[in-house]
């Protein structure tokens, strides 16, 4: 009895702070009115110049699939990022990549200072499956000097590792000393909702997770992780080549005629300096 009273008291206490009322740092939720063409021009949501294949426009790779909104999409819509043979960014022939970066996230802005919680949801597109023989990065923070990724969500066969089940979402700490922070089966037809509390002072990362419309739950403690170095948050598909030697941005096998994508929803970041973390909308 005592413990159930305690947990009730705890949940009542938290219910006052877990609804989405935390101060926003950026909002990458896509208004219905934006449309795919809206990603080409300067807009309030995502940068219109990076990251995409040379000569491409975002409207050629962003799709707005007819799927229900993710947990935190309230009057906003999911957006899919796709890659093709043309997704060669900045001469990186070893990669195929396209990513969205929140427009206010310059690399030195407050989104990588203090204590912030990054929210995003990911879902497979059954029409545009990934090739799980490859490693993919779907969400990552790249440091402002481009020397590391301080946190990265991967799927597929991770290079240099014996991946037991490539059909898994695997969240890693700073790739300079990668630890698996959390993993979950990548189930078709459902959104996988993540929130990452990034403490840029204490250098820790705490993971919250749920699927579908369930409220987020804490799935890790605040784990020591070097999130220093500021930088930019990327949301998209970065496919690495196979058997690349040396500079893998330039080397590695990439098959032709690909059409692959991942659906994103509910991208935003909130200020958690007061402990505020939204677990449901
Ligand atoms: C997936 O990648 C593997 C490894 O490079 C390759 O052998 C295979 O042909 C690819 N499958 C498709 C459908 O492209």
PDB file of C-alpha atoms and ligand atoms in Angstrom:
ATOM      1  CA  UNK A   1       0.000   0.000   0.000  1.00  0.00           C
ATOM      2  CA  UNK A   2       2.693   2.378   1.010  1.00  0.00           C
ATOM      3  CA  UNK A   3       4.589   1.954  -2.228  1.00  0.00           C
ATOM      4  CA  UNK A   4       1.486   2.443  -4.353  1.00  0.00           C
ATOM      5  CA  UNK A   5       0.674   5.613  -2.393  1.00  0.00           C
ATOM      6  CA  UNK A   6       4.191   6.775  -2.940  1.00  0.00           C
ATOM      7  CA  UNK A   7       4.119   6.098  -6.649  1.00  0.00           C
ATOM      8  CA  UNK A   8       0.750   7.839  -6.918  1.00  0.00           C
ATOM      9  CA  UNK A   9       2.188  10.833  -5.120  1.00  0.00           C
ATOM     10  CA  UNK A  10       5.192  10.756  -7.397  1.00  0.00           C
ATOM     11  CA  UNK A  11       3.110  10.489 -10.556  1.00  0.00           C
ATOM     12  CA  UNK A  12       0.830  13.319  -9.383  1.00  0.00           C
ATOM     13  CA  UNK A  13       3.845  15.438  -8.694  1.00  0.00           C
ATOM     14  CA  UNK A  14       5.392  14.716 -12.063  1.00  0.00           C
ATOM     15  CA  UNK A  15       2.155  15.087 -13.983  1.00  0.00           C
ATOM     16  CA  UNK A  16       2.370  18.791 -13.294  1.00  0.00           C
ATOM     17  CA  UNK A  17       5.704  19.052 -15.050  1.00  0.00           C
ATOM     18  CA  UNK A  18       5.640  16.323 -17.692  1.00  0.00           C
ATOM     19  CA  UNK A  19       2.955  17.659 -20.014  1.00  0.00           C
ATOM     20  CA  UNK A  20       4.612  19.597 -22.761  1.00  0.00           C
ATOM     21  CA  UNK A  21       5.006  22.925 -21.068  1.00  0.00           C
ATOM     22  CA  UNK A  22       8.780  23.192 -20.921  1.00  0.00           C
ATOM     23  CA  UNK A  23      10.340  26.184 -22.596  1.00  0.00           C
ATOM     24  CA  UNK A  24      11.236  25.360 -26.200  1.00  0.00           C
ATOM     25  CA  UNK A  25      14.758  25.812 -27.562  1.00  0.00           C
ATOM     26  CA  UNK A  26      13.822  24.920 -31.140  1.00  0.00           C
ATOM     27  CA  UNK A  27      10.788  23.448 -32.843  1.00  0.00           C
ATOM     28  CA  UNK A  28      11.282  21.162 -35.850  1.00  0.00           C
ATOM     29  CA  UNK A  29       7.668  20.039 -36.036  1.00  0.00           C
ATOM     30  CA  UNK A  30       6.434  20.509 -39.561  1.00  0.00           C
ATOM     31  CA  UNK A  31       3.307  22.619 -40.108  1.00  0.00           C
ATOM     32  CA  UNK A  32       0.824  21.162 -42.601  1.00  0.00           C
ATOM     33  CA  UNK A  33       1.194  24.347 -44.625  1.00  0.00           C
ATOM     34  CA  UNK A  34       4.973  24.005 -45.192  1.00  0.00           C
ATOM     35  CA  UNK A  35       4.757  21.326 -47.904  1.00  0.00           C
ATOM     36  CA  UNK A  36       7.820  19.663 -49.456  1.00  0.00           C
ATOM     37  CA  UNK A  37       8.590  22.761 -51.559  1.00  0.00           C
ATOM     38  CA  UNK A  38       8.688  24.815 -48.362  1.00  0.00           C
ATOM     39  CA  UNK A  39      11.918  23.027 -47.385  1.00  0.00           C
ATOM     40  CA  UNK A  40      13.740  24.609 -50.357  1.00  0.00           C
ATOM     41  CA  UNK A  41      13.460  28.215 -49.274  1.00  0.00           C
ATOM     42  CA  UNK A  42      14.470  29.799 -45.983  1.00  0.00           C
ATOM     43  CA  UNK A  43      11.832  28.765 -43.417  1.00  0.00           C
ATOM     44  CA  UNK A  44      11.310  28.764 -39.653  1.00  0.00           C
ATOM     45  CA  UNK A  45      11.838  25.013 -39.234  1.00  0.00           C
ATOM     46  CA  UNK A  46      14.927  23.599 -40.965  1.00  0.00           C
ATOM     47  CA  UNK A  47      17.921  25.009 -42.811  1.00  0.00           C
ATOM     48  CA  UNK A  48      17.397  24.999 -46.578  1.00  0.00           C
ATOM     49  CA  UNK A  49      21.052  24.569 -47.661  1.00  0.00           C
ATOM     50  CA  UNK A  50      22.324  21.490 -45.780  1.00  0.00           C
ATOM     51  CA  UNK A  51      22.662  18.477 -45.801  1.00  0.00           C
ATOM     52  CA  UNK A  52      21.830  17.121 -49.256  1.00  0.00           C
ATOM     53  CA  UNK A  53      23.403  15.857 -52.472  1.00  0.00           C
ATOM     54  CA  UNK A  54      25.049  18.356 -54.746  1.00  0.00           C
ATOM     55  CA  UNK A  55      22.544  19.867 -57.183  1.00  0.00           C
ATOM     56  CA  UNK A  56      19.509  18.590 -55.303  1.00  0.00           C
ATOM     57  CA  UNK A  57      16.696  20.512 -53.659  1.00  0.00           C
ATOM     58  CA  UNK A  58      15.057  19.353 -50.461  1.00  0.00           C
ATOM     59  CA  UNK A  59      11.718  19.022 -52.267  1.00  0.00           C
ATOM     60  CA  UNK A  60      13.280  16.221 -54.330  1.00  0.00           C
ATOM     61  CA  UNK A  61      14.030  14.168 -51.239  1.00  0.00           C
ATOM     62  CA  UNK A  62      11.570  15.213 -48.527  1.00  0.00           C
ATOM     63  CA  UNK A  63       8.258  13.324 -48.640  1.00  0.00           C
ATOM     64  CA  UNK A  64       5.175  14.003 -46.567  1.00  0.00           C
ATOM     65  CA  UNK A  65       3.752  10.503 -46.160  1.00  0.00           C
ATOM     66  CA  UNK A  66       0.147   9.941 -45.159  1.00  0.00           C
ATOM     67  CA  UNK A  67       0.883   8.541 -41.707  1.00  0.00           C
ATOM     68  CA  UNK A  68      -0.639   9.691 -38.441  1.00  0.00           C
ATOM     69  CA  UNK A  69       1.391  12.209 -36.467  1.00  0.00           C
ATOM     70  CA  UNK A  70       3.880  11.008 -33.880  1.00  0.00           C
ATOM     71  CA  UNK A  71       3.437  11.414 -30.121  1.00  0.00           C
ATOM     72  CA  UNK A  72       4.331  15.115 -30.059  1.00  0.00           C
ATOM     73  CA  UNK A  73       2.851  16.090 -33.431  1.00  0.00           C
ATOM     74  CA  UNK A  74      -0.100  18.241 -32.510  1.00  0.00           C
ATOM     75  CA  UNK A  75      -1.372  19.951 -35.673  1.00  0.00           C
ATOM     76  CA  UNK A  76       1.952  19.113 -37.318  1.00  0.00           C
ATOM     77  CA  UNK A  77       2.907  16.352 -39.753  1.00  0.00           C
ATOM     78  CA  UNK A  78       5.672  13.763 -40.080  1.00  0.00           C
ATOM     79  CA  UNK A  79       8.273  14.331 -42.793  1.00  0.00           C
ATOM     80  CA  UNK A  80      10.355  11.662 -44.482  1.00  0.00           C
ATOM     81  CA  UNK A  81      13.976  12.075 -45.544  1.00  0.00           C
ATOM     82  CA  UNK A  82      14.993   9.898 -48.499  1.00  0.00           C
ATOM     83  CA  UNK A  83      18.281   9.097 -50.207  1.00  0.00           C
ATOM     84  CA  UNK A  84      19.037   8.137 -53.791  1.00  0.00           C
ATOM     85  CA  UNK A  85      22.171   7.613 -55.906  1.00  0.00           C
ATOM     86  CA  UNK A  86      22.354  11.426 -56.114  1.00  0.00           C
ATOM     87  CA  UNK A  87      22.708  11.859 -52.369  1.00  0.00           C
ATOM     88  CA  UNK A  88      26.411  12.660 -52.514  1.00  0.00           C
ATOM     89  CA  UNK A  89      27.173  15.625 -50.277  1.00  0.00           C
ATOM     90  CA  UNK A  90      30.401  17.600 -50.546  1.00  0.00           C
ATOM     91  CA  UNK A  91      32.250  14.939 -52.568  1.00  0.00           C
ATOM     92  CA  UNK A  92      31.575  12.249 -49.945  1.00  0.00           C
ATOM     93  CA  UNK A  93      31.294   9.389 -52.446  1.00  0.00           C
ATOM     94  CA  UNK A  94      31.538   6.796 -49.647  1.00  0.00           C
ATOM     95  CA  UNK A  95      28.257   8.025 -48.177  1.00  0.00           C
ATOM     96  CA  UNK A  96      24.736   8.557 -49.348  1.00  0.00           C
ATOM     97  CA  UNK A  97      23.201  11.159 -47.097  1.00  0.00           C
ATOM     98  CA  UNK A  98      20.481  13.729 -46.560  1.00  0.00           C
ATOM     99  CA  UNK A  99      19.706  15.363 -43.228  1.00  0.00           C
ATOM    100  CA  UNK A 100      17.613  18.144 -41.815  1.00  0.00           C
ATOM    101  CA  UNK A 101      19.167  20.599 -39.336  1.00  0.00           C
ATOM    102  CA  UNK A 102      16.987  22.906 -37.207  1.00  0.00           C
ATOM    103  CA  UNK A 103      17.332  26.408 -38.643  1.00  0.00           C
ATOM    104  CA  UNK A 104      18.340  28.086 -35.363  1.00  0.00           C
ATOM    105  CA  UNK A 105      21.008  25.441 -34.646  1.00  0.00           C
ATOM    106  CA  UNK A 106      24.076  27.285 -35.948  1.00  0.00           C
ATOM    107  CA  UNK A 107      26.628  25.128 -34.167  1.00  0.00           C
ATOM    108  CA  UNK A 108      27.358  27.659 -31.415  1.00  0.00           C
ATOM    109  CA  UNK A 109      23.798  28.470 -30.322  1.00  0.00           C
ATOM    110  CA  UNK A 110      22.237  27.643 -26.914  1.00  0.00           C
ATOM    111  CA  UNK A 111      20.799  24.303 -28.118  1.00  0.00           C
ATOM    112  CA  UNK A 112      24.117  22.741 -27.059  1.00  0.00           C
ATOM    113  CA  UNK A 113      24.532  24.641 -23.789  1.00  0.00           C
ATOM    114  CA  UNK A 114      23.075  24.196 -20.320  1.00  0.00           C
ATOM    115  CA  UNK A 115      20.670  21.262 -19.972  1.00  0.00           C
ATOM    116  CA  UNK A 116      18.443  20.484 -22.938  1.00  0.00           C
ATOM    117  CA  UNK A 117      16.164  17.617 -23.959  1.00  0.00           C
ATOM    118  CA  UNK A 118      16.086  16.640 -27.617  1.00  0.00           C
ATOM    119  CA  UNK A 119      12.886  14.979 -28.826  1.00  0.00           C
ATOM    120  CA  UNK A 120      12.337  13.024 -32.045  1.00  0.00           C
ATOM    121  CA  UNK A 121      10.363  10.076 -33.368  1.00  0.00           C
ATOM    122  CA  UNK A 122      11.403   7.699 -36.155  1.00  0.00           C
ATOM    123  CA  UNK A 123       9.442   5.234 -38.269  1.00  0.00           C
ATOM    124  CA  UNK A 124      10.297   2.953 -41.194  1.00  0.00           C
ATOM    125  CA  UNK A 125       8.825   3.496 -44.642  1.00  0.00           C
ATOM    126  CA  UNK A 126       7.776   0.052 -45.866  1.00  0.00           C
ATOM    127  CA  UNK A 127       8.069   1.336 -49.450  1.00  0.00           C
ATOM    128  CA  UNK A 128      11.642   2.558 -49.004  1.00  0.00           C
ATOM    129  CA  UNK A 129      13.459   0.019 -46.799  1.00  0.00           C
ATOM    130  CA  UNK A 130      17.054   0.514 -45.716  1.00  0.00           C
ATOM    131  CA  UNK A 131      19.662  -2.092 -46.651  1.00  0.00           C
ATOM    132  CA  UNK A 132      20.563  -3.489 -43.263  1.00  0.00           C
ATOM    133  CA  UNK A 133      23.917  -4.794 -44.525  1.00  0.00           C
ATOM    134  CA  UNK A 134      24.990  -1.146 -44.231  1.00  0.00           C
ATOM    135  CA  UNK A 135      25.424   1.146 -41.247  1.00  0.00           C
ATOM    136  CA  UNK A 136      23.076   4.125 -41.050  1.00  0.00           C
ATOM    137  CA  UNK A 137      23.099   7.200 -38.854  1.00  0.00           C
ATOM    138  CA  UNK A 138      19.592   8.579 -38.412  1.00  0.00           C
ATOM    139  CA  UNK A 139      20.044  11.243 -35.726  1.00  0.00           C
ATOM    140  CA  UNK A 140      23.281  12.695 -34.454  1.00  0.00           C
ATOM    141  CA  UNK A 141      24.937  15.677 -32.849  1.00  0.00           C
ATOM    142  CA  UNK A 142      28.085  16.593 -34.777  1.00  0.00           C
ATOM    143  CA  UNK A 143      30.547  18.768 -32.862  1.00  0.00           C
ATOM    144  CA  UNK A 144      31.168  22.283 -34.128  1.00  0.00           C
ATOM    145  CA  UNK A 145      34.721  21.347 -35.192  1.00  0.00           C
ATOM    146  CA  UNK A 146      33.338  18.266 -37.043  1.00  0.00           C
ATOM    147  CA  UNK A 147      35.696  16.018 -35.050  1.00  0.00           C
ATOM    148  CA  UNK A 148      33.096  13.781 -33.420  1.00  0.00           C
ATOM    149  CA  UNK A 149      29.458  12.866 -32.919  1.00  0.00           C
ATOM    150  CA  UNK A 150      28.616  13.267 -29.240  1.00  0.00           C
ATOM    151  CA  UNK A 151      25.485  11.139 -29.504  1.00  0.00           C
ATOM    152  CA  UNK A 152      24.208   9.125 -32.467  1.00  0.00           C
ATOM    153  CA  UNK A 153      21.242   6.900 -33.273  1.00  0.00           C
ATOM    154  CA  UNK A 154      22.282   4.143 -35.675  1.00  0.00           C
ATOM    155  CA  UNK A 155      20.673   1.161 -37.345  1.00  0.00           C
ATOM    156  CA  UNK A 156      21.852  -1.616 -39.645  1.00  0.00           C
ATOM    157  CA  UNK A 157      25.196  -3.384 -39.420  1.00  0.00           C
ATOM    158  CA  UNK A 158      27.488  -1.133 -37.424  1.00  0.00           C
ATOM    159  CA  UNK A 159      30.983  -0.907 -38.933  1.00  0.00           C
ATOM    160  CA  UNK A 160      33.657  -2.511 -36.788  1.00  0.00           C
ATOM    161  CA  UNK A 161      31.152  -4.312 -34.587  1.00  0.00           C
ATOM    162  CA  UNK A 162      29.421  -7.663 -34.511  1.00  0.00           C
ATOM    163  CA  UNK A 163      25.833  -6.438 -34.775  1.00  0.00           C
ATOM    164  CA  UNK A 164      23.604  -9.209 -33.398  1.00  0.00           C
ATOM    165  CA  UNK A 165      20.419  -7.877 -35.024  1.00  0.00           C
ATOM    166  CA  UNK A 166      20.876  -5.128 -37.626  1.00  0.00           C
ATOM    167  CA  UNK A 167      17.135  -4.397 -37.532  1.00  0.00           C
ATOM    168  CA  UNK A 168      17.641  -2.516 -34.274  1.00  0.00           C
ATOM    169  CA  UNK A 169      17.793   1.143 -33.285  1.00  0.00           C
ATOM    170  CA  UNK A 170      21.042   1.618 -31.409  1.00  0.00           C
ATOM    171  CA  UNK A 171      21.848   4.805 -29.556  1.00  0.00           C
ATOM    172  CA  UNK A 172      25.551   5.377 -28.959  1.00  0.00           C
ATOM    173  CA  UNK A 173      27.463   7.842 -26.833  1.00  0.00           C
ATOM    174  CA  UNK A 174      30.320   9.982 -28.179  1.00  0.00           C
ATOM    175  CA  UNK A 175      31.896   7.956 -30.975  1.00  0.00           C
ATOM    176  CA  UNK A 176      35.379   8.719 -29.596  1.00  0.00           C
ATOM    177  CA  UNK A 177      34.588   6.126 -26.906  1.00  0.00           C
ATOM    178  CA  UNK A 178      31.290   4.618 -28.035  1.00  0.00           C
ATOM    179  CA  UNK A 179      29.065   3.014 -25.440  1.00  0.00           C
ATOM    180  CA  UNK A 180      25.665   1.604 -26.324  1.00  0.00           C
ATOM    181  CA  UNK A 181      23.312   3.789 -24.283  1.00  0.00           C
ATOM    182  CA  UNK A 182      20.062   2.148 -25.382  1.00  0.00           C
ATOM    183  CA  UNK A 183      18.689  -0.118 -28.099  1.00  0.00           C
ATOM    184  CA  UNK A 184      15.242  -1.154 -29.284  1.00  0.00           C
ATOM    185  CA  UNK A 185      13.861  -3.398 -32.011  1.00  0.00           C
ATOM    186  CA  UNK A 186      13.002  -1.263 -35.089  1.00  0.00           C
ATOM    187  CA  UNK A 187       9.395  -2.369 -35.521  1.00  0.00           C
ATOM    188  CA  UNK A 188       7.610  -1.609 -38.815  1.00  0.00           C
ATOM    189  CA  UNK A 189       4.570   0.674 -38.925  1.00  0.00           C
ATOM    190  CA  UNK A 190       5.065   2.409 -35.587  1.00  0.00           C
ATOM    191  CA  UNK A 191       6.872   5.506 -34.382  1.00  0.00           C
ATOM    192  CA  UNK A 192       9.739   5.051 -31.933  1.00  0.00           C
ATOM    193  CA  UNK A 193       9.807   8.107 -29.679  1.00  0.00           C
ATOM    194  CA  UNK A 194      13.045   9.286 -28.101  1.00  0.00           C
ATOM    195  CA  UNK A 195      13.964  12.074 -25.746  1.00  0.00           C
ATOM    196  CA  UNK A 196      17.594  12.645 -24.808  1.00  0.00           C
ATOM    197  CA  UNK A 197      18.395  14.887 -21.873  1.00  0.00           C
ATOM    198  CA  UNK A 198      21.811  16.302 -22.673  1.00  0.00           C
ATOM    199  CA  UNK A 199      23.571  17.948 -19.755  1.00  0.00           C
ATOM    200  CA  UNK A 200      26.275  20.071 -21.338  1.00  0.00           C
ATOM    201  CA  UNK A 201      27.569  21.091 -17.888  1.00  0.00           C
ATOM    202  CA  UNK A 202      27.774  17.704 -16.174  1.00  0.00           C
ATOM    203  CA  UNK A 203      28.442  15.894 -19.493  1.00  0.00           C
ATOM    204  CA  UNK A 204      25.736  13.263 -19.218  1.00  0.00           C
ATOM    205  CA  UNK A 205      22.977  11.806 -21.395  1.00  0.00           C
ATOM    206  CA  UNK A 206      19.683  10.357 -20.145  1.00  0.00           C
ATOM    207  CA  UNK A 207      17.383   8.458 -22.500  1.00  0.00           C
ATOM    208  CA  UNK A 208      13.560   8.404 -22.507  1.00  0.00           C
ATOM    209  CA  UNK A 209      11.688   6.130 -24.917  1.00  0.00           C
ATOM    210  CA  UNK A 210       8.262   4.853 -25.972  1.00  0.00           C
ATOM    211  CA  UNK A 211       6.525   3.547 -29.068  1.00  0.00           C
ATOM    212  CA  UNK A 212       3.307   4.674 -30.737  1.00  0.00           C
ATOM    213  CA  UNK A 213       1.270   7.081 -28.641  1.00  0.00           C
ATOM    214  CA  UNK A 214       2.503   5.860 -25.243  1.00  0.00           C
ATOM    215  CA  UNK A 215       4.057   8.468 -22.963  1.00  0.00           C
ATOM    216  CA  UNK A 216       7.830   8.475 -22.766  1.00  0.00           C
ATOM    217  CA  UNK A 217       9.506   6.607 -19.925  1.00  0.00           C
ATOM    218  CA  UNK A 218      12.993   6.983 -18.571  1.00  0.00           C
ATOM    219  CA  UNK A 219      15.031   4.007 -19.802  1.00  0.00           C
ATOM    220  CA  UNK A 220      18.464   4.980 -18.519  1.00  0.00           C
ATOM    221  CA  UNK A 221      20.020   6.977 -15.738  1.00  0.00           C
ATOM    222  CA  UNK A 222      21.994  10.122 -16.617  1.00  0.00           C
ATOM    223  CA  UNK A 223      25.008   8.331 -18.100  1.00  0.00           C
ATOM    224  CA  UNK A 224      28.432   9.962 -18.254  1.00  0.00           C
ATOM    225  CA  UNK A 225      28.961  11.037 -21.889  1.00  0.00           C
ATOM    226  CA  UNK A 226      31.173  13.745 -23.336  1.00  0.00           C
ATOM    227  CA  UNK A 227      28.617  15.960 -25.051  1.00  0.00           C
ATOM    228  CA  UNK A 228      30.956  18.970 -25.107  1.00  0.00           C
ATOM    229  CA  UNK A 229      31.927  20.705 -28.341  1.00  0.00           C
ATOM    230  CA  UNK A 230      28.536  22.194 -29.308  1.00  0.00           C
ATOM    231  CA  UNK A 231      27.591  21.581 -32.967  1.00  0.00           C
ATOM    232  CA  UNK A 232      24.502  20.701 -34.970  1.00  0.00           C
ATOM    233  CA  UNK A 233      21.723  18.114 -34.670  1.00  0.00           C
ATOM    234  CA  UNK A 234      21.136  16.099 -37.846  1.00  0.00           C
ATOM    235  CA  UNK A 235      17.931  14.187 -38.638  1.00  0.00           C
ATOM    236  CA  UNK A 236      17.933  12.040 -41.751  1.00  0.00           C
ATOM    237  CA  UNK A 237      19.662   9.129 -43.421  1.00  0.00           C
ATOM    238  CA  UNK A 238      23.448   8.824 -43.585  1.00  0.00           C
ATOM    239  CA  UNK A 239      24.325   5.495 -45.223  1.00  0.00           C
ATOM    240  CA  UNK A 240      27.911   4.337 -44.925  1.00  0.00           C
ATOM    241  CA  UNK A 241      29.634   2.188 -47.546  1.00  0.00           C
ATOM    242  CA  UNK A 242      30.761  -1.409 -47.176  1.00  0.00           C
ATOM    243  CA  UNK A 243      34.457  -2.390 -46.896  1.00  0.00           C
ATOM    244  CA  UNK A 244      35.683   1.193 -47.009  1.00  0.00           C
ATOM    245  CA  UNK A 245      39.357   1.571 -46.163  1.00  0.00           C
ATOM    246  CA  UNK A 246      40.957   4.750 -44.908  1.00  0.00           C
ATOM    247  CA  UNK A 247      38.680   7.751 -45.300  1.00  0.00           C
ATOM    248  CA  UNK A 248      35.215   6.166 -45.289  1.00  0.00           C
ATOM    249  CA  UNK A 249      33.629   9.431 -46.393  1.00  0.00           C
ATOM    250  CA  UNK A 250      35.226   8.712 -49.772  1.00  0.00           C
ATOM    251  CA  UNK A 251      35.639   4.926 -49.832  1.00  0.00           C
ATOM    252  CA  UNK A 252      33.323   1.962 -49.550  1.00  0.00           C
ATOM    253  CA  UNK A 253      30.829   0.179 -51.768  1.00  0.00           C
ATOM    254  CA  UNK A 254      27.439   1.773 -52.366  1.00  0.00           C
ATOM    255  CA  UNK A 255      24.988  -0.107 -54.578  1.00  0.00           C
ATOM    256  CA  UNK A 256      23.189   1.797 -57.351  1.00  0.00           C
ATOM    257  CA  UNK A 257      19.461   2.396 -57.818  1.00  0.00           C
ATOM    258  CA  UNK A 258      18.602   2.978 -54.183  1.00  0.00           C
ATOM    259  CA  UNK A 259      15.401   4.578 -52.897  1.00  0.00           C
ATOM    260  CA  UNK A 260      15.497   4.536 -49.108  1.00  0.00           C
ATOM    261  CA  UNK A 261      13.918   6.677 -46.415  1.00  0.00           C
ATOM    262  CA  UNK A 262      13.065   7.215 -42.778  1.00  0.00           C
ATOM    263  CA  UNK A 263      10.004   9.063 -41.465  1.00  0.00           C
ATOM    264  CA  UNK A 264      10.553  11.648 -38.714  1.00  0.00           C
ATOM    265  CA  UNK A 265       8.028  13.263 -36.407  1.00  0.00           C
ATOM    266  CA  UNK A 266       7.943  15.415 -33.320  1.00  0.00           C
ATOM    267  CA  UNK A 267      11.399  16.970 -33.569  1.00  0.00           C
ATOM    268  CA  UNK A 268      11.947  19.667 -30.962  1.00  0.00           C
ATOM    269  CA  UNK A 269      14.259  20.611 -28.144  1.00  0.00           C
ATOM    270  CA  UNK A 270      13.250  21.929 -24.743  1.00  0.00           C
ATOM    271  CA  UNK A 271      15.070  23.594 -21.881  1.00  0.00           C
ATOM    272  CA  UNK A 272      15.561  21.138 -19.017  1.00  0.00           C
ATOM    273  CA  UNK A 273      17.666  23.418 -16.820  1.00  0.00           C
ATOM    274  CA  UNK A 274      14.861  23.357 -14.243  1.00  0.00           C
ATOM    275  CA  UNK A 275      14.349  19.583 -14.635  1.00  0.00           C
ATOM    276  CA  UNK A 276      11.442  19.964 -17.046  1.00  0.00           C
ATOM    277  CA  UNK A 277      11.114  17.046 -19.480  1.00  0.00           C
ATOM    278  CA  UNK A 278       7.939  16.483 -21.516  1.00  0.00           C
ATOM    279  CA  UNK A 279       6.825  12.848 -21.390  1.00  0.00           C
ATOM    280  CA  UNK A 280       3.589  13.396 -23.304  1.00  0.00           C
ATOM    281  CA  UNK A 281       2.076  16.245 -25.295  1.00  0.00           C
TER     282      UNK A 281
HETATM  283  C1  LIG B   1      22.615  -4.461 -49.735  1.00  0.00           C
HETATM  284  O1  LIG B   1      23.980  -4.281 -49.471  1.00  0.00           O
HETATM  285  C2  LIG B   1      24.763  -5.437 -49.699  1.00  0.00           C
HETATM  286  C3  LIG B   1      26.166  -5.129 -49.215  1.00  0.00           C
HETATM  287  O2  LIG B   1      26.777  -4.102 -49.946  1.00  0.00           O
HETATM  288  C4  LIG B   1      24.706  -5.808 -51.167  1.00  0.00           C
HETATM  289  O3  LIG B   1      25.447  -6.993 -51.399  1.00  0.00           O
HETATM  290  C5  LIG B   1      23.259  -6.001 -51.588  1.00  0.00           C
HETATM  291  O4  LIG B   1      23.191  -6.205 -52.972  1.00  0.00           O
HETATM  292  C6  LIG B   1      22.440  -4.790 -51.210  1.00  0.00           C
HETATM  293  N1  LIG B   1      21.027  -5.059 -51.472  1.00  0.00           N
HETATM  294  C7  LIG B   1      20.320  -4.261 -52.250  1.00  0.00           C
HETATM  295  C8  LIG B   1      18.888  -4.654 -52.403  1.00  0.00           C
HETATM  296  O5  LIG B   1      20.791  -3.281 -52.786  1.00  0.00           O
END
